Short mmCIF file of C-alpha atoms and ligand atoms in Angstrom, two decimals:
data_model
loop_
_atom_site.label_atom_id
_atom_site.label_comp_id
_atom_site.label_asym_id
_atom_site.label_seq_id
_atom_site.Cartn_x
_atom_site.Cartn_y
_atom_site.Cartn_z
CA MET A 22 -34.43 15.86 27.06
CA ASN A 23 -32.20 18.29 25.15
CA THR A 24 -30.99 17.31 21.75
CA ILE A 25 -28.50 18.56 19.19
CA GLU A 26 -29.81 21.55 17.21
CA VAL A 27 -28.97 23.08 13.84
CA ASN A 28 -29.02 26.84 13.32
CA VAL A 29 -28.47 28.25 9.82
CA LYS A 30 -29.29 31.94 10.34
CA ASP A 31 -25.64 32.93 9.91
CA THR A 32 -25.62 31.57 6.36
CA LEU A 33 -28.21 34.05 5.17
CA SER A 34 -25.69 36.61 3.97
CA ALA A 35 -24.62 34.09 1.32
CA VAL A 36 -27.89 32.33 0.51
CA SER A 37 -31.47 33.42 1.18
CA ALA A 38 -33.94 31.43 3.24
CA GLU A 39 -35.87 30.96 -0.03
CA GLN A 40 -32.80 29.46 -1.75
CA ILE A 41 -32.47 26.96 1.08
CA LYS A 42 -36.21 26.18 1.07
CA ALA A 43 -36.12 25.73 -2.70
CA LEU A 44 -34.19 22.52 -2.06
CA ASN A 45 -36.90 21.09 0.19
CA PRO A 46 -38.61 19.15 -2.63
CA ALA A 47 -35.24 17.56 -3.52
CA ALA A 48 -34.72 16.72 0.17
CA GLU A 49 -38.23 15.19 0.34
CA LYS A 50 -37.41 13.08 -2.71
CA ALA A 51 -34.08 12.04 -1.16
CA MET A 52 -35.81 11.06 2.09
CA LYS A 53 -38.23 8.93 0.11
CA MET A 54 -35.39 7.24 -1.79
CA LEU A 55 -33.69 6.45 1.51
CA ALA A 56 -36.91 5.09 3.00
CA ASP A 57 -38.05 3.09 -0.05
CA GLY A 58 -34.66 2.03 -1.39
CA THR A 59 -35.36 3.52 -4.80
CA GLY A 60 -32.19 5.61 -5.22
CA ALA A 61 -28.64 4.77 -6.33
CA GLY A 62 -26.75 2.48 -3.96
CA ALA A 63 -29.98 1.12 -2.47
CA ASP A 64 -28.18 -2.10 -1.47
CA PHE A 65 -26.39 -0.11 1.20
CA LEU A 66 -29.25 1.37 3.21
CA GLY A 67 -29.01 -0.95 6.21
CA TRP A 68 -27.86 1.97 8.38
CA VAL A 69 -31.15 3.88 7.93
CA ASN A 70 -33.15 1.81 10.43
CA LEU A 71 -30.17 0.24 12.16
CA PRO A 72 -30.49 1.97 15.57
CA SER A 73 -34.07 0.81 16.13
CA GLU A 74 -33.26 -2.68 14.86
CA ILE A 75 -30.36 -3.35 17.24
CA THR A 76 -31.55 -5.95 19.74
CA ASP A 77 -30.77 -6.25 23.43
CA ALA A 78 -29.28 -9.69 22.80
CA HIS A 79 -26.89 -8.24 20.19
CA LEU A 80 -25.73 -5.53 22.59
CA ALA A 81 -25.31 -8.12 25.35
CA ASP A 82 -23.18 -10.26 23.02
CA ILE A 83 -20.93 -7.28 22.25
CA GLU A 84 -20.71 -6.36 25.96
CA GLU A 85 -19.75 -9.93 26.82
CA ALA A 86 -16.95 -9.98 24.23
CA ALA A 87 -15.77 -6.58 25.50
CA LYS A 88 -15.75 -7.83 29.10
CA ASN A 89 -13.67 -10.84 28.13
CA LEU A 90 -11.06 -8.61 26.45
CA ARG A 91 -11.09 -6.04 29.28
CA GLU A 92 -10.58 -8.67 31.95
CA ASN A 93 -7.72 -10.39 30.15
CA CYS A 94 -5.80 -7.58 28.51
CA ASP A 95 -3.81 -4.48 29.44
CA TYR A 96 -4.16 -3.26 25.87
CA VAL A 97 -6.61 -4.06 23.12
CA VAL A 98 -5.47 -3.24 19.59
CA ALA A 99 -8.33 -2.39 17.24
CA ILE A 100 -7.09 -3.04 13.70
CA GLY A 101 -8.91 -1.39 10.79
CA ILE A 102 -8.88 1.53 8.37
CA GLY A 103 -11.41 4.05 7.01
CA GLY A 104 -14.91 3.11 8.07
CA SER A 105 -13.48 0.19 10.03
CA TYR A 106 -11.52 2.61 12.23
CA LEU A 107 -12.69 6.21 12.33
CA GLY A 108 -16.06 5.84 14.08
CA ALA A 109 -14.67 3.99 17.10
CA LYS A 110 -11.69 6.35 17.25
CA ALA A 111 -14.00 9.40 17.14
CA VAL A 112 -16.24 8.21 19.98
CA ILE A 113 -13.42 6.92 22.20
CA GLU A 114 -11.39 10.13 21.83
CA GLY A 115 -14.51 12.22 22.32
CA LEU A 116 -15.42 10.57 25.60
CA SER A 117 -11.97 9.92 27.07
CA ASP A 118 -9.95 11.89 29.57
CA SER A 119 -7.49 13.85 27.40
CA PHE A 120 -4.54 12.25 29.21
CA SER A 121 -5.88 8.77 29.90
CA GLN A 122 -3.10 7.10 27.90
CA LEU A 123 -0.44 8.98 29.89
CA ARG A 124 -1.70 8.38 33.43
CA PRO A 125 0.78 5.92 34.92
CA GLU A 126 -1.88 4.28 37.08
CA GLY A 127 -4.27 4.17 34.13
CA ASP A 128 -7.94 4.83 34.51
CA ALA A 129 -9.44 1.92 36.42
CA ARG A 130 -12.70 2.16 34.46
CA ARG A 131 -11.04 2.13 31.09
CA CYS A 132 -9.15 -0.43 29.07
CA ARG A 133 -6.47 1.03 26.83
CA VAL A 134 -7.61 0.73 23.24
CA ILE A 135 -4.89 1.32 20.66
CA PHE A 136 -5.48 1.55 16.92
CA ALA A 137 -3.43 -0.10 14.19
CA GLY A 138 -3.84 -0.95 10.52
CA GLN A 139 -4.92 2.64 9.76
CA ASN A 140 -1.58 3.30 8.04
CA ILE A 141 1.43 1.41 6.69
CA GLY A 142 3.94 3.19 8.90
CA GLU A 143 6.84 0.86 9.66
CA ASP A 144 7.91 2.93 12.68
CA TYR A 145 4.33 2.97 14.00
CA LEU A 146 4.11 -0.82 13.81
CA TYR A 147 7.61 -1.35 15.21
CA GLU A 148 6.90 0.93 18.17
CA LEU A 149 3.53 -0.68 18.78
CA GLN A 150 5.04 -4.17 18.82
CA ASP A 151 7.75 -2.89 21.14
CA LEU A 152 5.12 -1.42 23.50
CA LEU A 153 3.17 -4.68 23.56
CA LYS A 154 6.20 -6.85 24.41
CA GLY A 155 5.58 -8.65 27.69
CA HIS A 156 2.08 -7.17 28.05
CA LYS A 157 -1.25 -8.94 28.03
CA PHE A 158 -2.95 -7.76 24.88
CA GLY A 159 -5.89 -8.64 22.67
CA ILE A 160 -6.83 -7.87 19.09
CA ILE A 161 -10.04 -6.77 17.41
CA VAL A 162 -9.46 -7.12 13.69
CA ILE A 163 -12.02 -5.29 11.58
CA SER A 164 -12.41 -5.44 7.81
CA LYS A 165 -15.67 -5.65 5.93
CA SER A 166 -14.06 -6.86 2.72
CA GLY A 167 -11.58 -8.93 4.69
CA THR A 168 -8.92 -8.14 2.11
CA THR A 169 -7.70 -4.61 2.88
CA THR A 170 -3.90 -4.44 2.82
CA GLU A 171 -3.21 -2.02 5.70
CA PRO A 172 -5.12 -3.94 8.41
CA ALA A 173 -4.02 -7.29 6.97
CA ILE A 174 -0.34 -6.35 7.43
CA ALA A 175 -0.93 -5.13 11.01
CA PHE A 176 -2.91 -8.26 11.85
CA ARG A 177 -0.30 -10.63 10.46
CA LEU A 178 2.38 -8.98 12.63
CA LEU A 179 0.34 -8.75 15.85
CA LYS A 180 -1.20 -12.20 15.50
CA GLU A 181 2.29 -13.69 15.23
CA GLN A 182 3.41 -11.69 18.27
CA LEU A 183 0.39 -12.73 20.34
CA GLU A 184 0.82 -16.38 19.38
CA SER A 185 4.50 -16.33 20.29
CA GLN A 186 3.68 -14.69 23.64
CA LEU A 187 0.75 -16.97 24.56
CA GLY A 188 0.72 -19.96 22.25
CA LYS A 189 -1.80 -20.39 19.44
CA ALA A 190 -4.70 -21.74 21.50
CA GLU A 191 -4.63 -18.99 24.15
CA ALA A 192 -4.03 -16.28 21.53
CA SER A 193 -7.13 -17.29 19.62
CA LYS A 194 -9.24 -16.54 22.73
CA ARG A 195 -7.99 -12.95 22.70
CA ILE A 196 -8.74 -12.26 19.05
CA VAL A 197 -12.12 -11.07 17.82
CA ALA A 198 -12.75 -10.69 14.08
CA ILE A 199 -15.42 -8.38 12.67
CA THR A 200 -16.04 -8.99 8.99
CA ASP A 201 -18.47 -10.09 6.30
CA ALA A 202 -20.77 -13.04 7.11
CA ALA A 203 -19.24 -15.29 4.47
CA ARG A 204 -16.81 -13.57 2.10
CA GLY A 205 -13.17 -12.52 2.32
CA ALA A 206 -9.86 -13.83 3.60
CA LEU A 207 -10.52 -12.64 7.16
CA ARG A 208 -13.76 -14.63 7.45
CA GLN A 209 -11.97 -17.77 6.25
CA LEU A 210 -9.05 -17.21 8.62
CA ALA A 211 -11.38 -16.54 11.59
CA THR A 212 -13.30 -19.73 10.91
CA GLU A 213 -10.14 -21.81 10.64
CA GLU A 214 -8.58 -20.33 13.80
CA GLY A 215 -11.84 -20.43 15.80
CA TYR A 216 -12.00 -16.72 16.69
CA LYS A 217 -15.05 -15.08 18.19
CA THR A 218 -16.60 -13.16 15.30
CA PHE A 219 -19.17 -10.46 14.63
CA VAL A 220 -20.77 -9.76 11.28
CA ILE A 221 -20.83 -6.47 9.40
CA PRO A 222 -24.17 -6.58 7.60
CA ASP A 223 -23.96 -6.70 3.80
CA ASN A 224 -26.17 -3.65 3.48
CA VAL A 225 -24.10 -1.36 5.72
CA GLY A 226 -21.09 0.29 4.04
CA GLY A 227 -17.87 0.91 5.95
CA ARG A 228 -18.34 4.61 6.67
CA PHE A 229 -21.91 4.00 7.89
CA SER A 230 -20.91 1.10 10.17
CA VAL A 231 -20.06 2.75 13.50
CA LEU A 232 -23.31 1.52 15.09
CA THR A 233 -22.51 -2.10 14.14
CA PRO A 234 -19.91 -4.12 16.12
CA VAL A 235 -17.27 -2.27 14.03
CA GLY A 236 -17.70 0.73 16.31
CA LEU A 237 -19.61 -0.72 19.23
CA LEU A 238 -17.08 -3.38 20.28
CA PRO A 239 -13.99 -1.11 20.57
CA ILE A 240 -16.16 1.55 22.25
CA ALA A 241 -17.43 -1.01 24.79
CA VAL A 242 -13.90 -2.30 25.37
CA ALA A 243 -12.84 1.27 26.15
CA GLY A 244 -15.47 1.23 28.91
CA PHE A 245 -18.17 3.40 27.39
CA ASP A 246 -21.90 2.81 27.47
CA ILE A 247 -22.94 1.50 24.05
CA ARG A 248 -26.59 1.29 25.13
CA ALA A 249 -26.63 5.05 25.73
CA LEU A 250 -24.90 5.60 22.37
CA VAL A 251 -27.55 3.53 20.60
CA ALA A 252 -30.32 5.29 22.56
CA GLY A 253 -29.04 8.65 21.26
CA ALA A 254 -28.93 7.31 17.71
CA ARG A 255 -32.50 6.01 18.06
CA ARG A 256 -33.67 9.44 19.19
CA MET A 257 -32.10 11.03 16.13
CA GLN A 258 -33.50 8.30 13.87
CA ALA A 259 -36.98 9.23 15.11
CA ALA A 260 -36.31 12.98 14.85
CA THR A 261 -35.18 12.70 11.21
CA ALA A 262 -37.53 9.98 10.01
CA GLU A 263 -40.16 12.04 8.26
CA GLY A 264 -40.70 15.34 6.53
CA VAL A 265 -38.22 18.08 5.91
CA GLU A 266 -39.77 20.76 8.11
CA ASN A 267 -38.28 20.59 11.61
CA ASN A 268 -35.93 17.88 10.42
CA PRO A 269 -32.38 18.84 11.44
CA ALA A 270 -30.74 16.44 8.97
CA ALA A 271 -32.77 17.83 6.06
CA LEU A 272 -32.02 21.41 7.14
CA TYR A 273 -28.28 20.73 7.25
CA ALA A 274 -28.39 18.91 3.88
CA THR A 275 -30.38 21.63 2.09
CA THR A 276 -28.32 24.47 3.56
CA ARG A 277 -24.94 23.01 2.61
CA ASN A 278 -26.20 22.26 -0.91
CA ALA A 279 -27.56 25.81 -1.26
CA LEU A 280 -24.15 27.14 -0.17
CA TYR A 281 -22.41 24.81 -2.64
CA GLY A 282 -24.68 26.16 -5.40
CA ALA A 283 -23.64 29.69 -4.36
CA GLY A 284 -19.95 28.86 -4.89
CA LYS A 285 -19.02 27.73 -1.39
CA LYS A 286 -17.09 24.62 -2.42
CA ILE A 287 -15.31 23.87 0.85
CA GLU A 288 -16.96 23.05 4.18
CA ILE A 289 -14.83 23.37 7.30
CA LEU A 290 -16.05 21.46 10.34
CA VAL A 291 -15.01 23.49 13.36
CA ASN A 292 -14.76 22.48 17.00
CA TYR A 293 -13.80 24.39 20.12
CA ASN A 294 -13.13 21.20 22.06
CA SER A 295 -10.15 19.14 20.94
CA LYS A 296 -11.95 15.96 21.96
CA LEU A 297 -13.94 16.38 18.74
CA HIS A 298 -10.85 16.23 16.53
CA PHE A 299 -11.50 12.65 15.45
CA LEU A 300 -15.23 13.17 15.05
CA ALA A 301 -14.17 15.58 12.30
CA GLU A 302 -11.89 12.91 10.80
CA TRP A 303 -14.85 10.49 10.77
CA TRP A 304 -17.10 13.20 9.25
CA LYS A 305 -14.52 13.96 6.53
CA GLN A 306 -14.55 10.33 5.43
CA LEU A 307 -18.34 10.14 5.59
CA TYR A 308 -18.88 13.20 3.40
CA GLY A 309 -15.73 12.96 1.28
CA GLU A 310 -16.27 9.37 0.17
CA SER A 311 -20.01 9.80 -0.18
CA GLU A 312 -20.13 13.01 -2.19
CA GLY A 313 -16.79 13.47 -3.93
CA LYS A 314 -17.51 11.85 -7.31
CA ASP A 315 -18.71 12.56 -10.85
CA GLY A 316 -16.63 15.77 -10.75
CA LYS A 317 -18.78 17.11 -7.90
CA GLY A 318 -18.85 17.42 -4.13
CA ILE A 319 -18.13 19.86 -1.30
CA PHE A 320 -14.54 19.38 -0.08
CA PRO A 321 -14.75 18.48 3.64
CA ALA A 322 -12.03 20.05 5.78
CA SER A 323 -11.70 20.56 9.53
CA VAL A 324 -10.00 22.69 12.15
CA ASP A 325 -9.64 22.64 15.94
CA PHE A 326 -10.22 26.11 17.40
CA THR A 327 -8.87 28.10 19.02
CA THR A 328 -5.64 26.17 18.24
CA ASP A 329 -5.99 26.57 14.48
CA LEU A 330 -7.08 30.22 14.70
CA HIS A 331 -3.34 30.72 15.15
CA SER A 332 -2.55 28.82 11.95
CA MET A 333 -5.54 28.67 9.60
CA GLY A 334 -7.37 31.69 11.03
CA GLN A 335 -5.83 34.14 8.56
CA TRP A 336 -6.87 32.07 5.53
CA ILE A 337 -10.37 31.57 6.84
CA GLN A 338 -10.82 35.27 7.65
CA GLU A 339 -9.38 36.71 4.43
CA GLY A 340 -8.55 33.98 1.90
CA GLU A 341 -10.56 32.97 -1.18
CA ARG A 342 -14.29 33.24 -0.37
CA THR A 343 -15.17 29.68 -1.35
CA ILE A 344 -15.62 28.31 2.17
CA PHE A 345 -18.31 27.93 4.77
CA GLU A 346 -18.05 26.67 8.32
CA THR A 347 -20.09 24.18 10.28
CA VAL A 348 -19.38 24.73 13.94
CA LEU A 349 -19.87 22.05 16.56
CA SER A 350 -20.67 24.05 19.67
CA VAL A 351 -20.64 22.04 22.90
CA GLU A 352 -22.83 23.72 25.54
CA SER A 353 -21.51 22.19 28.80
CA THR A 354 -18.12 20.96 29.83
CA ALA A 355 -17.63 17.93 32.08
CA HIS A 356 -15.40 19.83 34.53
CA LYS A 357 -15.09 23.29 36.00
CA THR A 358 -11.86 25.35 36.11
CA VAL A 359 -11.88 28.96 37.29
CA ILE A 360 -9.11 31.43 36.38
CA PRO A 361 -7.44 32.63 39.61
CA THR A 362 -6.76 36.22 40.71
CA ASP A 363 -3.10 37.24 40.85
CA GLU A 364 -2.33 40.25 42.98
CA ALA A 365 0.69 41.32 40.94
CA ASN A 366 -1.30 40.90 37.71
CA LEU A 367 1.94 41.02 35.71
CA ASP A 368 0.25 39.15 32.86
CA GLY A 369 -2.62 41.68 32.86
CA LEU A 370 -5.12 38.84 33.06
CA ASN A 371 -7.09 39.90 36.13
CA PHE A 372 -10.00 41.00 33.92
CA LEU A 373 -10.59 37.25 33.52
CA ALA A 374 -10.15 36.34 37.19
CA GLY A 375 -13.11 34.45 38.58
CA LYS A 376 -14.33 33.46 35.11
CA ARG A 377 -14.53 29.85 33.97
CA VAL A 378 -12.11 28.82 31.21
CA ASP A 379 -15.16 27.73 29.25
CA GLU A 380 -16.59 31.26 29.39
CA VAL A 381 -13.45 32.53 27.67
CA ASN A 382 -13.71 29.71 25.12
CA LYS A 383 -17.36 30.59 24.44
CA MET A 384 -16.48 34.26 23.89
CA ALA A 385 -13.68 33.19 21.54
CA GLU A 386 -16.29 31.14 19.68
CA LEU A 387 -18.81 33.98 19.51
CA GLY A 388 -16.17 36.54 18.52
CA THR A 389 -14.85 34.23 15.80
CA ARG A 390 -18.32 33.52 14.44
CA LEU A 391 -19.10 37.24 14.13
CA ALA A 392 -15.69 37.96 12.55
CA HIS A 393 -16.00 35.11 10.05
CA VAL A 394 -19.56 35.98 9.07
CA ASP A 395 -18.46 39.62 8.64
CA GLY A 396 -15.55 38.33 6.54
CA GLY A 397 -17.87 36.45 4.15
CA VAL A 398 -17.75 32.98 5.69
CA PRO A 399 -21.28 31.62 6.18
CA ASN A 400 -21.71 29.69 9.39
CA ILE A 401 -23.91 26.69 10.22
CA ARG A 402 -24.03 26.05 13.96
CA ILE A 403 -24.72 22.66 15.50
CA THR A 404 -25.18 22.84 19.25
CA VAL A 405 -24.39 19.73 21.25
CA PRO A 406 -25.56 19.80 24.88
CA ALA A 407 -22.52 17.84 26.18
CA LEU A 408 -19.99 15.22 25.17
CA THR A 409 -21.80 12.10 26.36
CA GLU A 410 -22.55 8.74 24.78
CA GLU A 411 -26.13 9.80 24.00
CA TYR A 412 -25.12 12.94 22.15
CA PHE A 413 -22.41 11.10 20.22
CA GLY A 414 -25.15 8.66 19.17
CA GLU A 415 -27.29 11.59 18.05
CA LEU A 416 -24.43 13.21 16.15
CA ILE A 417 -23.48 10.01 14.35
CA TYR A 418 -26.97 9.30 13.13
CA PHE A 419 -27.61 12.98 12.34
CA PHE A 420 -24.54 13.21 10.09
CA GLU A 421 -25.28 9.85 8.43
CA LYS A 422 -28.88 10.77 7.62
CA ALA A 423 -27.91 14.23 6.41
CA CYS A 424 -25.19 12.66 4.25
CA GLY A 425 -27.66 10.32 2.55
CA ILE A 426 -30.06 13.22 1.88
CA SER A 427 -27.29 15.55 0.76
CA GLY A 428 -25.72 13.02 -1.62
CA TYR A 429 -29.05 12.41 -3.32
CA ILE A 430 -29.71 16.17 -3.58
CA LEU A 431 -26.30 16.44 -5.25
CA ASP A 432 -27.39 13.61 -7.57
CA VAL A 433 -24.54 11.21 -6.83
CA ASN A 434 -24.56 7.67 -5.44
CA PRO A 435 -23.58 8.40 -1.81
CA PHE A 436 -22.92 4.74 -1.03
CA ASN A 437 -20.10 3.74 -3.36
CA GLN A 438 -16.43 4.75 -3.49
CA PRO A 439 -15.06 3.70 -6.90
CA GLY A 440 -12.23 6.24 -6.71
CA VAL A 441 -10.63 4.49 -3.73
CA GLU A 442 -9.54 1.60 -5.98
CA ALA A 443 -7.11 3.58 -8.17
CA TYR A 444 -4.26 3.77 -5.66
CA LYS A 445 -4.71 0.11 -4.72
CA ARG A 446 -4.38 -1.03 -8.33
CA ASN A 447 -1.15 0.92 -8.75
CA MET A 448 0.25 -0.23 -5.39
CA PHE A 449 -0.46 -3.89 -6.15
CA ALA A 450 1.04 -3.55 -9.62
CA LEU A 451 4.16 -1.93 -8.17
CA LEU A 452 4.42 -4.70 -5.55
CA ASP A 453 4.00 -7.49 -8.15
CA LYS A 454 0.84 -8.93 -6.60
CA PRO A 455 -0.11 -12.14 -8.44
CA GLY A 456 -2.80 -11.35 -10.99
CA TYR A 457 -1.43 -7.87 -11.68
CA GLU A 458 1.29 -8.91 -14.17
CA GLU A 459 0.03 -6.78 -17.06
CA ALA A 460 -0.58 -3.73 -14.86
CA SER A 461 2.89 -4.23 -13.32
CA ALA A 462 4.57 -4.13 -16.70
CA ALA A 463 2.56 -1.08 -17.76
CA ILE A 464 3.18 0.92 -14.60
CA LYS A 465 6.88 0.07 -14.46
CA ALA A 466 7.25 1.24 -18.06
CA ARG A 467 6.07 4.67 -16.90
CA LEU A 468 8.75 5.04 -14.24
O1 LIG B 523 -16.28 3.42 3.73
C1 LIG B 523 -15.67 2.50 3.22
O2 LIG B 523 -16.26 1.57 2.63
C2 LIG B 523 -14.16 2.40 3.29
O3 LIG B 523 -13.58 3.51 3.84
C3 LIG B 523 -13.76 1.19 4.10
O4 LIG B 523 -14.32 1.31 5.39
C4 LIG B 523 -12.26 1.03 4.22
O5 LIG B 523 -11.68 1.03 2.95
C5 LIG B 523 -11.91 -0.26 4.95
O6 LIG B 523 -12.47 -1.35 4.26
P1 LIG B 523 -12.61 -2.79 4.93
O7 LIG B 523 -13.47 -2.65 6.14
O8 LIG B 523 -13.22 -3.63 3.86
O9 LIG B 523 -11.22 -3.23 5.32
#
């Protein structure tokens, strides 16, 4: 069986192999802290052994809930933000037909999963409610804390709409809540309304929760094989469990930290397949929230190539030399399209006739890599055999494990996010939330 692979040889113009290897003892120590729970944030290590601990019965329970929603709904709205949104979005976008939402007949195998609660856009919510009018729809409401404002607003609106379309009793059969086992407003509401619920384990933080029902239920509703996803994650769990030699997660973690030490402060995750756009969004949250603290951390950015070669390409080629790239290189496409011959050849493109579109894409990738390395942009390459459930499972676990190792090498707590609270405090104070009276007065005095 092929697997994803990490190649760091194109970073060696910026850091030596010895500089990368010099971080191996720190990576060993980080691996031990993750295994023994002796590092900072040790209460949030439930994701480390999660793939191998997922039971058949648990997967069957998720599949059953997904089947119920699929059979009864034209649309299922998955409500959540941050770690309660991005993982499912990344996998569903990565595996879906690029135009599945636009096909008038739909895709018979797929249920249309729509996301909400990931912003506070009034137009977004208005248009979503308008779309859902007169349609059979269901809701998966996801919030670990059960108190996050964005999803709570979306849920209040859509719950009211569903209840007015179906009546309270019927509506409650089409709502699934995924939240903490006991705490939070959502748990209390779900208990009172009698919703089907799934638990987000206490020891799994939001951005590490895609392999819990948070990610697995929306992915199953969209018609994808969550058993294959988990199987891929299990393979990567085994491949990264011990040692730093031949451990792709440790190699990625040590290389990016060596680059950071050499002044490369920004990491750009690059894809040549637009289906990976949201995997990059998920990755940005994973690394940004885990490492950006104590005045430290690589800034995670992303681009879709070749699209963004026509916008960001100039900066990457010749701008400030503080960046490195991590390229997700997908080896095989799902479909084959050959460029036709044109006798008139007015576009001068016959030199490509008979070639697959993917061959052109691969040469764009190779040409860009050589140009960027020549231009002083070190390049880590992660090859992914194909965009399938198994390889998404591998990628998810790979990036999670590497993130844990990398955060500990950087000497931060990779499992908290204290900085996320600052905007909430100000927003609540500005909105006169009960309990924020003093903060309200103080913030309003500043305006
Ligand atoms: O990674 C995290 O912990 C956060 O990004 C959360 O996932 C996000 O804030 C949503 O929180 P909750 O699931 O509690 O609504």
